[in-house]
mmCIF file of C-alpha atoms and ligand atoms in Angstrom:
data_model
loop_
_atom_site.group_PDB
_atom_site.id
_atom_site.type_symbol
_atom_site.label_atom_id
_atom_site.label_comp_id
_atom_site.label_asym_id
_atom_site.label_seq_id
_atom_site.Cartn_x
_atom_site.Cartn_y
_atom_site.Cartn_z
ATOM 1 C CA MET A 3 -53.615 39.271 188.642
ATOM 2 C CA ILE A 4 -55.830 36.680 190.318
ATOM 3 C CA LYS A 5 -57.457 36.349 186.793
ATOM 4 C CA LYS A 6 -54.163 35.597 185.489
ATOM 5 C CA ILE A 7 -53.266 33.097 188.210
ATOM 6 C CA LEU A 8 -56.645 31.426 187.704
ATOM 7 C CA LYS A 9 -55.914 31.251 183.985
ATOM 8 C CA VAL A 10 -52.491 29.717 184.479
ATOM 9 C CA SER A 11 -53.805 27.161 187.075
ATOM 10 C CA ALA A 12 -56.640 26.256 184.698
ATOM 11 C CA ILE A 13 -53.981 25.606 182.001
ATOM 12 C CA VAL A 14 -51.770 23.495 184.387
ATOM 13 C CA ALA A 15 -54.866 21.468 185.509
ATOM 14 C CA PHE A 16 -55.776 20.914 181.938
ATOM 15 C CA ALA A 17 -52.233 19.953 180.943
ATOM 16 C CA THR A 18 -52.295 17.496 183.900
ATOM 17 C CA VAL A 19 -55.408 15.885 182.707
ATOM 18 C CA VAL A 20 -54.180 15.532 179.151
ATOM 19 C CA LEU A 21 -50.881 14.074 180.467
ATOM 20 C CA ASN A 22 -52.636 11.536 182.608
ATOM 21 C CA ALA A 23 -54.866 10.531 179.824
ATOM 22 C CA SER A 24 -52.198 10.065 177.478
ATOM 23 C CA SER A 25 -49.669 8.451 179.789
ATOM 24 C CA TYR A 26 -51.572 5.117 179.615
ATOM 25 C CA ASN A 27 -50.739 4.823 175.907
ATOM 26 C CA ALA A 28 -47.050 5.895 176.390
ATOM 27 C CA GLN A 29 -45.619 2.379 175.852
ATOM 28 C CA ALA A 30 -47.971 1.816 173.031
ATOM 29 C CA GLU A 31 -46.865 4.956 171.329
ATOM 30 C CA LYS A 32 -43.267 3.954 171.627
ATOM 31 C CA ASP A 33 -44.152 0.495 170.153
ATOM 32 C CA ARG A 34 -46.003 2.133 167.203
ATOM 33 C CA LEU A 35 -43.341 4.707 166.388
ATOM 34 C CA ALA A 36 -40.654 1.912 166.516
ATOM 35 C CA LEU A 37 -42.662 -0.311 164.187
ATOM 36 C CA ARG A 38 -43.285 2.528 161.641
ATOM 37 C CA ASP A 39 -39.545 3.261 161.808
ATOM 38 C CA TYR A 40 -38.607 -0.374 161.272
ATOM 39 C CA MET A 41 -40.948 -0.972 158.378
ATOM 40 C CA MET A 42 -39.987 2.353 156.570
ATOM 41 C CA LYS A 43 -36.261 1.372 157.000
ATOM 42 C CA LYS A 44 -36.854 -2.173 155.881
ATOM 43 C CA PHE A 45 -39.057 -1.195 152.655
ATOM 44 C CA SER A 46 -37.561 2.146 151.681
ATOM 45 C CA ASN A 47 -34.708 0.463 149.811
ATOM 46 C CA PRO A 48 -34.816 -3.360 149.975
ATOM 47 C CA LEU A 49 -31.802 -3.745 147.636
ATOM 48 C CA LYS A 50 -29.516 -1.399 149.475
ATOM 49 C CA ASP A 51 -30.373 -2.882 152.975
ATOM 50 C CA ARG A 52 -30.405 -6.359 151.901
ATOM 51 C CA ALA A 53 -27.916 -7.875 154.194
ATOM 52 C CA LYS A 54 -29.696 -6.341 157.186
ATOM 53 C CA PHE A 55 -33.235 -7.110 156.304
ATOM 54 C CA PHE A 56 -33.346 -9.768 153.463
ATOM 55 C CA PRO A 57 -30.390 -12.000 153.978
ATOM 56 C CA TYR A 58 -32.046 -15.064 152.673
ATOM 57 C CA SER A 59 -33.863 -13.538 149.676
ATOM 58 C CA THR A 60 -32.637 -14.590 146.381
ATOM 59 C CA ASP A 61 -31.192 -12.239 143.680
ATOM 60 C CA LYS A 62 -34.208 -13.101 141.532
ATOM 61 C CA GLU A 63 -36.574 -12.007 144.303
ATOM 62 C CA LEU A 64 -34.852 -8.831 144.846
ATOM 63 C CA HIS A 65 -33.792 -7.781 141.344
ATOM 64 C CA ASP A 66 -36.506 -8.664 138.974
ATOM 65 C CA GLY A 67 -38.606 -5.776 140.231
ATOM 66 C CA SER A 68 -40.976 -8.058 142.148
ATOM 67 C CA LEU A 69 -40.101 -6.259 145.431
ATOM 68 C CA ILE A 70 -40.271 -2.423 145.160
ATOM 69 C CA ALA A 71 -39.509 0.382 147.477
ATOM 70 C CA VAL A 72 -42.348 1.824 149.736
ATOM 71 C CA LYS A 73 -42.106 5.586 149.497
ATOM 72 C CA ASN A 74 -45.240 6.546 151.530
ATOM 73 C CA ILE A 75 -45.959 5.036 154.867
ATOM 74 C CA GLU A 76 -49.702 5.031 154.021
ATOM 75 C CA ASP A 77 -49.135 2.479 151.381
ATOM 76 C CA PHE A 78 -48.792 -0.105 154.196
ATOM 77 C CA ARG A 79 -52.508 -0.199 154.389
ATOM 78 C CA LEU A 80 -52.180 -2.337 151.145
ATOM 79 C CA GLY A 81 -50.580 -5.168 152.981
ATOM 80 C CA THR A 82 -48.077 -7.101 150.429
ATOM 81 C CA TYR A 83 -49.394 -4.962 147.614
ATOM 82 C CA ALA A 84 -47.387 -2.149 149.091
ATOM 83 C CA PHE A 85 -44.124 -3.608 147.903
ATOM 84 C CA ALA A 86 -44.914 -6.938 145.808
ATOM 85 C CA LYS A 87 -44.976 -5.484 142.258
ATOM 86 C CA ASN A 88 -46.496 -8.262 140.375
ATOM 87 C CA ALA A 89 -49.133 -8.971 142.953
ATOM 88 C CA LYS A 90 -50.018 -5.276 143.007
ATOM 89 C CA GLU A 91 -50.636 -5.343 139.276
ATOM 90 C CA GLN A 92 -53.199 -8.233 139.657
ATOM 91 C CA TYR A 93 -54.724 -6.361 142.582
ATOM 92 C CA ASP A 94 -55.304 -3.225 140.653
ATOM 93 C CA ASP A 95 -56.908 -5.281 137.902
ATOM 94 C CA ILE A 96 -59.429 -6.739 140.311
ATOM 95 C CA LYS A 97 -60.052 -3.438 141.855
ATOM 96 C CA GLU A 98 -61.438 -2.063 138.671
ATOM 97 C CA MET A 99 -64.628 -4.191 139.278
ATOM 98 C CA PRO A 100 -64.192 -5.483 142.890
ATOM 99 C CA PRO A 101 -66.168 -8.527 144.025
ATOM 100 C CA TYR A 102 -67.506 -6.832 147.204
ATOM 101 C CA LEU A 103 -69.743 -4.125 145.643
ATOM 102 C CA ASP A 104 -72.810 -6.207 146.141
ATOM 103 C CA ASN A 105 -71.817 -6.834 149.786
ATOM 104 C CA ILE A 106 -71.722 -3.039 150.371
ATOM 105 C CA ASP A 107 -75.246 -2.663 148.960
ATOM 106 C CA ALA A 108 -76.430 -5.656 151.056
ATOM 107 C CA GLY A 109 -74.932 -4.003 154.195
ATOM 108 C CA GLU A 110 -76.638 -0.775 153.568
ATOM 109 C CA GLU A 111 -79.990 -2.429 153.197
ATOM 110 C CA ILE A 112 -79.398 -4.184 156.566
ATOM 111 C CA TYR A 113 -78.497 -0.922 158.023
ATOM 112 C CA ASN A 114 -81.582 0.868 156.733
ATOM 113 C CA SER A 115 -84.074 -2.055 157.538
ATOM 114 C CA ASN A 116 -82.712 -2.962 161.189
ATOM 115 C CA ILE A 117 -84.055 -0.308 163.363
ATOM 116 C CA ALA A 118 -82.028 -1.569 166.342
ATOM 117 C CA ILE A 119 -78.718 -1.247 164.302
ATOM 118 C CA LYS A 120 -79.460 2.132 163.095
ATOM 119 C CA LYS A 121 -80.178 3.255 166.665
ATOM 120 C CA CYS A 122 -77.008 1.732 167.993
ATOM 121 C CA PHE A 123 -74.877 3.314 165.075
ATOM 122 C CA PRO A 124 -76.534 6.378 164.136
ATOM 123 C CA ASN A 125 -73.317 7.319 162.285
ATOM 124 C CA PRO A 126 -72.093 4.463 160.108
ATOM 125 C CA ALA A 127 -68.655 5.968 159.715
ATOM 126 C CA ILE A 128 -67.197 4.549 162.858
ATOM 127 C CA VAL A 129 -64.711 1.822 161.946
ATOM 128 C CA GLN A 130 -61.686 3.989 162.869
ATOM 129 C CA ASN A 131 -62.463 3.646 166.530
ATOM 130 C CA TYR A 132 -62.652 -0.160 166.807
ATOM 131 C CA PRO A 133 -61.609 -2.284 168.582
ATOM 132 C CA MET A 134 -62.375 -0.152 171.541
ATOM 133 C CA PHE A 135 -61.830 -0.499 175.348
ATOM 134 C CA ASP A 136 -65.200 -0.450 176.920
ATOM 135 C CA GLU A 137 -64.433 1.223 180.270
ATOM 136 C CA ALA A 138 -67.709 0.246 181.810
ATOM 137 C CA LYS A 139 -67.506 -3.485 180.790
ATOM 138 C CA ARG A 140 -63.798 -3.501 181.299
ATOM 139 C CA LYS A 141 -63.083 -5.215 178.222
ATOM 140 C CA VAL A 142 -62.199 -4.767 174.471
ATOM 141 C CA ILE A 143 -65.196 -4.670 172.007
ATOM 142 C CA THR A 144 -64.447 -5.316 168.323
ATOM 143 C CA LEU A 145 -66.769 -3.868 165.688
ATOM 144 C CA THR A 146 -68.151 -7.373 165.247
ATOM 145 C CA GLY A 147 -68.727 -7.719 168.925
ATOM 146 C CA ALA A 148 -70.364 -4.194 169.032
ATOM 147 C CA ILE A 149 -72.879 -5.214 166.249
ATOM 148 C CA ASN A 150 -73.747 -8.537 168.002
ATOM 149 C CA ASN A 151 -74.095 -6.751 171.480
ATOM 150 C CA CYS A 152 -76.566 -4.497 169.763
ATOM 151 C CA LEU A 153 -78.520 -7.281 168.334
ATOM 152 C CA LYS A 154 -78.773 -9.105 171.582
ATOM 153 C CA ALA A 155 -79.698 -5.975 173.511
ATOM 154 C CA ALA A 156 -82.646 -5.528 171.180
ATOM 155 C CA GLY A 157 -83.784 -9.043 171.701
ATOM 156 C CA GLN A 158 -82.379 -10.206 168.285
ATOM 157 C CA LYS A 159 -80.384 -13.384 167.682
ATOM 158 C CA PRO A 160 -76.622 -12.465 167.159
ATOM 159 C CA TRP A 161 -75.038 -13.114 163.701
ATOM 160 C CA SER A 162 -71.970 -15.251 162.722
ATOM 161 C CA TRP A 163 -68.733 -13.494 163.956
ATOM 162 C CA THR A 164 -66.914 -14.215 160.952
ATOM 163 C CA LYS A 165 -69.055 -13.892 157.619
ATOM 164 C CA GLY A 166 -72.431 -13.441 156.153
ATOM 165 C CA LYS A 167 -74.580 -10.571 157.311
ATOM 166 C CA ILE A 168 -72.040 -9.115 159.908
ATOM 167 C CA ALA A 169 -69.340 -8.913 156.995
ATOM 168 C CA ASP A 170 -71.856 -7.109 154.680
ATOM 169 C CA LEU A 171 -72.759 -4.682 157.263
ATOM 170 C CA GLU A 172 -69.243 -4.081 158.249
ATOM 171 C CA ALA A 173 -68.454 -3.443 154.409
ATOM 172 C CA TYR A 174 -70.917 -0.777 154.435
ATOM 173 C CA PHE A 175 -69.543 0.832 157.686
ATOM 174 C CA ALA A 176 -66.057 0.652 156.184
ATOM 175 C CA SER A 177 -66.952 2.197 152.833
ATOM 176 C CA MET A 178 -68.614 4.993 154.634
ATOM 177 C CA THR A 179 -65.745 5.443 157.056
ATOM 178 C CA GLN A 180 -63.290 5.474 154.048
ATOM 179 C CA GLU A 181 -65.607 8.029 152.257
ATOM 180 C CA ALA A 182 -65.444 10.126 155.353
ATOM 181 C CA GLY A 183 -61.570 10.207 155.129
ATOM 182 C CA LYS A 184 -61.202 8.660 158.732
ATOM 183 C CA ARG A 185 -57.972 7.300 159.990
ATOM 184 C CA ILE A 186 -57.361 4.557 162.552
ATOM 185 C CA ASP A 187 -57.847 6.147 166.012
ATOM 186 C CA ILE A 188 -57.542 3.587 168.802
ATOM 187 C CA LYS A 189 -57.591 4.955 172.334
ATOM 188 C CA ILE A 190 -55.927 3.626 175.554
ATOM 189 C CA ASN A 191 -57.384 5.833 178.309
ATOM 190 C CA SER A 192 -57.130 3.823 181.491
ATOM 191 C CA LYS A 193 -54.825 1.292 183.215
ATOM 192 C CA ALA A 194 -57.230 -1.568 182.449
ATOM 193 C CA ALA A 195 -57.198 -0.588 178.622
ATOM 194 C CA GLN A 196 -53.292 -0.488 178.807
ATOM 195 C CA ALA A 197 -53.358 -3.998 180.418
ATOM 196 C CA ALA A 198 -55.444 -5.281 177.715
ATOM 197 C CA TYR A 199 -53.176 -3.746 175.045
ATOM 198 C CA GLU A 200 -50.066 -5.408 176.840
ATOM 199 C CA ARG A 201 -51.833 -8.867 176.790
ATOM 200 C CA GLY A 202 -52.617 -8.465 173.064
ATOM 201 C CA LYS A 203 -49.066 -7.538 172.317
ATOM 202 C CA LYS A 204 -47.618 -10.398 174.377
ATOM 203 C CA GLU A 205 -49.820 -12.969 172.485
ATOM 204 C CA TYR A 206 -48.698 -11.322 169.177
ATOM 205 C CA TYR A 207 -45.017 -11.862 170.158
ATOM 206 C CA SER A 208 -45.497 -15.431 171.743
ATOM 207 C CA GLN A 209 -44.500 -18.497 169.906
ATOM 208 C CA ARG A 210 -47.054 -20.998 169.607
ATOM 209 C CA GLY A 211 -48.382 -24.131 167.960
ATOM 210 C CA TYR A 212 -46.208 -27.118 166.938
ATOM 211 C CA LEU A 213 -44.341 -24.856 164.681
ATOM 212 C CA LYS A 214 -43.380 -22.580 167.505
ATOM 213 C CA LEU A 215 -43.903 -19.539 165.478
ATOM 214 C CA SER A 216 -45.243 -16.244 166.657
ATOM 215 C CA CYS A 217 -47.402 -13.771 164.589
ATOM 216 C CA ALA A 218 -44.463 -11.415 164.669
ATOM 217 C CA ASN A 219 -41.884 -14.066 163.205
ATOM 218 C CA CYS A 220 -44.017 -13.780 160.035
ATOM 219 C CA HIS A 221 -45.412 -10.309 160.092
ATOM 220 C CA VAL A 222 -42.673 -8.240 161.683
ATOM 221 C CA GLN A 223 -39.187 -9.763 161.170
ATOM 222 C CA GLY A 224 -40.662 -11.792 158.292
ATOM 223 C CA ALA A 225 -42.595 -9.020 156.458
ATOM 224 C CA GLY A 226 -41.495 -8.783 153.000
ATOM 225 C CA LYS A 227 -40.172 -12.487 152.779
ATOM 226 C CA ARG A 228 -41.787 -15.059 150.789
ATOM 227 C CA VAL A 229 -43.513 -18.203 151.997
ATOM 228 C CA ARG A 230 -43.927 -20.343 148.884
ATOM 229 C CA ALA A 231 -45.434 -18.067 146.281
ATOM 230 C CA GLU A 232 -46.652 -15.455 148.876
ATOM 231 C CA TYR A 233 -45.042 -12.346 150.470
ATOM 232 C CA LEU A 234 -45.737 -11.896 154.118
ATOM 233 C CA SER A 235 -47.461 -8.703 155.021
ATOM 234 C CA PRO A 236 -46.240 -6.201 157.614
ATOM 235 C CA LEU A 237 -48.112 -5.840 161.021
ATOM 236 C CA LEU A 238 -48.276 -2.104 160.264
ATOM 237 C CA GLY A 239 -51.467 -1.741 158.198
ATOM 238 C CA ALA A 240 -52.840 -5.068 159.044
ATOM 239 C CA THR A 241 -56.256 -3.959 160.198
ATOM 240 C CA THR A 242 -56.854 -0.846 157.899
ATOM 241 C CA HIS A 243 -58.963 -2.646 155.105
ATOM 242 C CA PHE A 244 -61.440 -5.187 156.771
ATOM 243 C CA PRO A 245 -63.761 -6.707 156.041
ATOM 244 C CA VAL A 246 -61.844 -8.394 153.266
ATOM 245 C CA TYR A 247 -62.973 -10.323 150.244
ATOM 246 C CA ARG A 248 -60.573 -13.204 149.885
ATOM 247 C CA LEU A 249 -60.179 -15.059 146.550
ATOM 248 C CA LYS A 250 -59.432 -18.064 148.599
ATOM 249 C CA TRP A 251 -62.724 -17.900 150.410
ATOM 250 C CA GLN A 252 -64.665 -16.455 147.545
ATOM 251 C CA SER A 253 -66.571 -14.377 150.060
ATOM 252 C CA LEU A 254 -66.053 -11.604 152.482
ATOM 253 C CA GLY A 255 -64.769 -12.059 156.009
ATOM 254 C CA THR A 256 -64.235 -10.104 159.296
ATOM 255 C CA LEU A 257 -60.845 -9.564 160.951
ATOM 256 C CA GLU A 258 -61.891 -12.354 163.362
ATOM 257 C CA ARG A 259 -62.169 -14.716 160.391
ATOM 258 C CA ARG A 260 -58.674 -13.739 159.030
ATOM 259 C CA ILE A 261 -56.967 -14.175 162.391
ATOM 260 C CA LYS A 262 -58.403 -17.721 162.747
ATOM 261 C CA GLY A 263 -56.859 -18.697 159.378
ATOM 262 C CA CYS A 264 -53.495 -17.513 160.574
ATOM 263 C CA GLU A 265 -53.713 -19.344 163.848
ATOM 264 C CA LYS A 266 -54.336 -22.527 161.944
ATOM 265 C CA ASN A 267 -51.394 -21.748 159.762
ATOM 266 C CA GLN A 268 -49.303 -21.581 162.873
ATOM 267 C CA GLY A 269 -50.335 -25.148 163.691
ATOM 268 C CA GLU A 270 -52.712 -24.141 166.509
ATOM 269 C CA THR A 271 -56.345 -24.671 167.197
ATOM 270 C CA PRO A 272 -57.877 -21.172 166.755
ATOM 271 C CA HIS A 273 -59.309 -19.304 169.685
ATOM 272 C CA LYS A 274 -62.957 -18.369 169.657
ATOM 273 C CA PRO A 275 -63.659 -15.395 167.457
ATOM 274 C CA SER A 276 -65.977 -14.032 170.112
ATOM 275 C CA GLY A 277 -63.411 -14.195 172.995
ATOM 276 C CA GLN A 278 -61.255 -11.663 174.826
ATOM 277 C CA TRP A 279 -58.048 -13.357 173.281
ATOM 278 C CA THR A 280 -58.956 -12.397 169.734
ATOM 279 C CA ALA A 281 -60.331 -8.850 170.652
ATOM 280 C CA GLU A 282 -57.105 -7.983 172.769
ATOM 281 C CA MET A 283 -54.889 -9.331 169.922
ATOM 282 C CA LEU A 284 -56.858 -7.108 167.473
ATOM 283 C CA TYR A 285 -56.736 -4.215 169.823
ATOM 284 C CA PHE A 286 -52.873 -4.303 169.929
ATOM 285 C CA MET A 287 -52.746 -4.726 166.102
ATOM 286 C CA ALA A 288 -55.134 -1.902 165.405
ATOM 287 C CA TYR A 289 -53.100 0.466 167.752
ATOM 288 C CA MET A 290 -50.070 -0.220 165.648
ATOM 289 C CA SER A 291 -51.821 1.217 162.671
ATOM 290 C CA ASN A 292 -53.136 4.351 164.326
ATOM 291 C CA GLY A 293 -53.106 7.210 161.904
ATOM 292 C CA LEU A 294 -53.334 5.170 158.853
ATOM 293 C CA PRO A 295 -56.365 5.769 156.545
ATOM 294 C CA ILE A 296 -59.383 3.269 156.755
ATOM 295 C CA ASP A 297 -59.341 1.498 153.403
ATOM 296 C CA GLY A 298 -62.053 -1.237 153.507
ATOM 297 C CA PRO A 299 -63.556 -3.147 152.273
ATOM 298 C CA ASP A 300 -60.647 -4.531 150.189
ATOM 299 C CA ILE A 301 -59.569 -7.749 148.344
ATOM 300 C CA ARG A 302 -56.699 -10.309 149.103
ATOM 301 C CA LYS A 303 -55.540 -13.453 147.900
HETATM 302 C C1 HEC B 29 -46.008 -19.051 159.024
HETATM 303 C C2 HEC B 29 -46.220 -17.515 158.984
HETATM 304 C C3 HEC B 29 -47.397 -16.948 159.487
HETATM 305 C C4 HEC B 29 -47.710 -16.762 160.835
HETATM 306 C C5 HEC B 29 -46.983 -17.297 161.964
HETATM 307 C C6 HEC B 29 -48.925 -15.840 160.887
HETATM 308 N N1 HEC B 29 -49.254 -15.459 159.706
HETATM 309 FE FE1 HEC B 29 -50.665 -14.059 159.277
HETATM 310 N N2 HEC B 29 -50.323 -14.468 157.281
HETATM 311 C C7 HEC B 29 -49.438 -15.330 156.728
HETATM 312 C C8 HEC B 29 -49.668 -15.377 155.247
HETATM 313 C C9 HEC B 29 -48.830 -16.196 154.211
HETATM 314 C C10 HEC B 29 -50.663 -14.562 155.073
HETATM 315 C C11 HEC B 29 -51.172 -14.113 153.539
HETATM 316 C C12 HEC B 29 -50.236 -13.063 152.932
HETATM 317 C C13 HEC B 29 -50.224 -11.799 153.765
HETATM 318 O O1 HEC B 29 -51.131 -11.066 153.623
HETATM 319 O O2 HEC B 29 -49.348 -11.668 154.587
HETATM 320 C C14 HEC B 29 -51.028 -13.910 156.219
HETATM 321 C C15 HEC B 29 -52.105 -12.866 156.384
HETATM 322 C C16 HEC B 29 -52.408 -12.280 157.624
HETATM 323 C C17 HEC B 29 -53.279 -11.148 157.716
HETATM 324 C C18 HEC B 29 -53.861 -10.395 156.535
HETATM 325 C C19 HEC B 29 -53.260 -9.277 156.131
HETATM 326 C C20 HEC B 29 -53.973 -8.430 155.102
HETATM 327 O O3 HEC B 29 -53.231 -7.548 154.442
HETATM 328 O O4 HEC B 29 -55.141 -8.575 154.939
HETATM 329 C C21 HEC B 29 -53.453 -10.883 159.010
HETATM 330 C C22 HEC B 29 -54.356 -9.872 159.660
HETATM 331 C C23 HEC B 29 -52.664 -11.884 159.774
HETATM 332 N N3 HEC B 29 -51.939 -12.691 158.945
HETATM 333 C C24 HEC B 29 -52.563 -11.917 161.045
HETATM 334 C C25 HEC B 29 -51.700 -12.889 161.744
HETATM 335 C C26 HEC B 29 -51.818 -13.166 163.183
HETATM 336 C C27 HEC B 29 -52.544 -12.132 164.196
HETATM 337 C C28 HEC B 29 -50.888 -14.005 163.459
HETATM 338 C C29 HEC B 29 -50.751 -14.603 164.837
HETATM 339 C C30 HEC B 29 -51.809 -15.208 165.518
HETATM 340 C C31 HEC B 29 -50.539 -14.480 162.253
HETATM 341 N N4 HEC B 29 -51.020 -13.793 161.198
HETATM 342 C C32 HEC B 29 -49.510 -15.416 162.148
HETATM 343 C C33 HEC B 29 -48.547 -16.088 157.429
HETATM 344 C C34 HEC B 29 -48.435 -16.110 158.843
#
């Protein structure tokens, strides 16, 4: 009997711990599920739901097959290529001989030759956990930040936050993570982490710049619509595939680099890629893609 009571109370205690740990992400979970639901509804039959989701799209855009239905939620890791048929065909062509293969090799060489890096990241398949909330430092650390922190701690000079060596190393990490079949797994385990998530979310939904646009205007409500020749990608899946080789850049870049470009598009002076503003924004964005497979490095226009 006593044994049984002990067992039951152990289970209750365990359940309480689990509940407490998970309750910090309760709102984030609601947000994530709502976003998944919205995107699946929006893209599972763009023609049928035209009045609701695409009131301003032309017949041509909807009928000539350039906008196709998304059947599998995991396709959102492809950004616009999940639903933009013509662009997807070009993407598939480039993927046959992707321009980032040399970057992965360069990244592997950096990993094997830099003892400090190897010591900080004994397992290179770790992309799924970043950005993470560092409970000791009480701030969000992106993968780029973690690499630079590691270099600094070893007395080495930090690298650029946006391109070059850091992007190469992240390309190697991403390809190892993809090979290991990992899915995005962002944790919110404390009140401070929850507050960082909420700040990131607030910034994502805030209108700013002289155009008074929020990120969400383009990547939530606007996802699937066209801006000049480009379709807008959904927030869901926005962080699964970095670093990215952009044809526009003709080089590889980190998530921090990509965000900077979009802030400029918004008509705003970009925040520092190494600052908490950027890290918290990415923390929120990555949480939204929890459960989607890591798919980097990848290519984008
Ligand atoms: C005026 C519309 C607009 C606004 C506002 C905007 N973006 Fe973008 N964004 C684009 C366009 C166009 C692209 C390139 C096509 C695509 O992938 O969506 C893009 C691409 C991206 C990508 C790359 C997606 C991928 O699949 O690789 C990310 C990440 C991103 N934006 C984040 C943001 C963030 C964060 C904000 C707010 C700070 C923001 N964007 C604001 C138009 C916008």
